[in-house]
Amino acid sequence: MLFRSRLRFYETYVQLMAEGFFLPVRDFSRRHGLRFTGHEILPHIGSFALNGGFSSIDPRVAPAVDFFGIDAMRDETAVDVNNFDAQLSPQLGDSVARAHGRSRTMAEIYTTATRTERRGAGQWELTPAIVRAQAIRLHMAGVRQVILHALNQSEGTDGDPRLFVNPRFDFAPGFNFEPWWNHHGDLAAETARLSAFIEETVPETPVAIFYPLTTAYVEGPRHAHAAHFGAWCEGLSALSIGHMILDEHSLSAATVSDGRLEANGLVFRALVLPAAVHIRAPQALAVIADFAASGGKVWISGPAPAACGEDLLALCHRWPEPPEHEALRNLVAGLQTQAPTIEASDAVLRFAGRDRSGAWRVVLFNQAAAEADLRIAVDGAYEIWQSETGSVLPYREAGKLALRLAPHDLVCLRLLPGPGVFADVDLTVTDDIVEVLPLGDGWSFRTEANGAAVPVSVDIGWQAQGFAAFSGTGEYECRFSMPQAGNARLDLPGVSVAVEADVDGRACGRRARPPFRIDLGWLSAGEHAMRLRVSNTAANRFYAGTPFAGEPWPDESGL
């Protein structure tokens, strides 16, 4: 009786909230030709556990628990993302969109401080490399469009450290006041191409995770389901295992055949029940039983659903806690999948999906600070889509394709497996460097503020050479001599944060993420003049003399 009373109360409460707020806003939007979107409170924000972000609230009354129900009222799905780690929001957003005949989601990134406990101070230390990496992760996890919070009308005022009064300290940064903002267009264009590359695909998703809404209503946010659900999602994401989240309605409408569960346009080989002690819909329970009986994998962590009989439980795999990393890897290795086999470390984030022509589209992103070697089974033709430039390399054939990804490298492949035997192809080309020319001496440095150039060391940043509170773009200049004519590449391992290079007044390139390498092109023998325009972040200026500076301050800047 308590179970039914509590469930009925919260369902009624949520329905009244919808009738009093969400539905009137939706109806207003439709009357005026607007598409209704926006995100609700997400208590999992910045984490994977269902209540890992806003743990002090009861999400049942926020409203922050019936994500599928709220999305049914929207025309476009949207989620919130906090800071720059992997988290649940994008995958959940994509899942609720697919439950309503759409796919993918918008994601708004907002930033809270990590250098101080006063979270509203934000992160003026944010770099384009960090923003780019998070945008890539989000697109690969189900995000169509990334929205930055925020662009500011004002940079705020000096000498006023009041949170939320001074716009400088209102969930900073105001991205358009970052010294590196002129590089943002490059990363925005690249990640937009990535999103377009993924857009046409149906992702390979061998694992479905059940969203335990009834359990959340009845048991509340501190029940085991919240942590179990998050642990499964986090573990699968860390292994780059395709997965999607199903609610009771989607599960009830699913079809089962030969160990395959088909729901919301996707095919699954395993279903996770994360401490879901209550499942209300009899049809959902029937589908679970049919799936297990047909050879599908039903994985239960924590207490099992009370309505599951012993016959069904005998067909399930059970754990008191979600499997740890290696155990989960071994578990999913036994699932059937049609996706190309990829041999890579966990540091390489992977996505695979089929496009409308039946070709596989594969995305590989090296999140590590070191190079990563990998091999992918092509067994046919492949083409490489270059997201940085938008160009597409023509089709070639390979059995297995070997690649080497530099730190932060992103690769998009379109694969067309076919009959026949194909030779393996190795693209892990080693640089053919003839001579290394150190450029350690003879540098000068200037800023727009001080005008005159001063001698500078490139072994340490400008913040340690009299420019501690300078945020902006500084110019380094030197002269060097080429012993012989040839193609030259500039390596700048210590750059913070973004750089543009010219030689003899000729623009050679720009870079705002590691590795900081710029091709200088063909240089004649003899002397040349080099200028580097290096931008740091706004942190050294805006946090100077405030309680938000943290340790260490000032931040590394320049070369």
mmCIF file of C-alpha atoms in Angstrom, residues 11-28 36 63 73:
data_model
loop_
_atom_site.group_PDB
_atom_site.id
_atom_site.type_symbol
_atom_site.label_atom_id
_atom_site.label_comp_id
_atom_site.label_asym_id
_atom_site.label_seq_id
_atom_site.Cartn_x
_atom_site.Cartn_y
_atom_site.Cartn_z
ATOM 1 C CA GLU A 11 3.123 11.014 -10.305
ATOM 2 C CA THR A 12 0.241 13.369 -9.462
ATOM 3 C CA TYR A 13 2.640 16.049 -8.274
ATOM 4 C CA VAL A 14 4.634 15.867 -11.512
ATOM 5 C CA GLN A 15 1.462 15.912 -13.599
ATOM 6 C CA LEU A 16 0.232 19.056 -11.826
ATOM 7 C CA MET A 17 3.613 20.700 -12.412
ATOM 8 C CA ALA A 18 3.359 19.866 -16.101
ATOM 9 C CA GLU A 19 -0.164 21.259 -16.312
ATOM 10 C CA GLY A 20 0.782 24.395 -14.398
ATOM 11 C CA PHE A 21 4.053 25.231 -16.159
ATOM 12 C CA PHE A 22 5.478 23.050 -18.926
ATOM 13 C CA LEU A 23 2.322 22.559 -20.957
ATOM 14 C CA PRO A 24 1.316 26.268 -20.916
ATOM 15 C CA VAL A 25 4.823 27.221 -22.091
ATOM 16 C CA ARG A 26 4.690 24.556 -24.792
ATOM 17 C CA ASP A 27 1.257 25.717 -25.954
ATOM 18 C CA PHE A 28 2.412 29.353 -26.010
ATOM 19 C CA PHE A 36 9.815 24.508 -27.321
ATOM 20 C CA PRO A 63 11.244 18.541 -11.078
ATOM 21 C CA MET A 73 6.517 18.014 -24.081
#
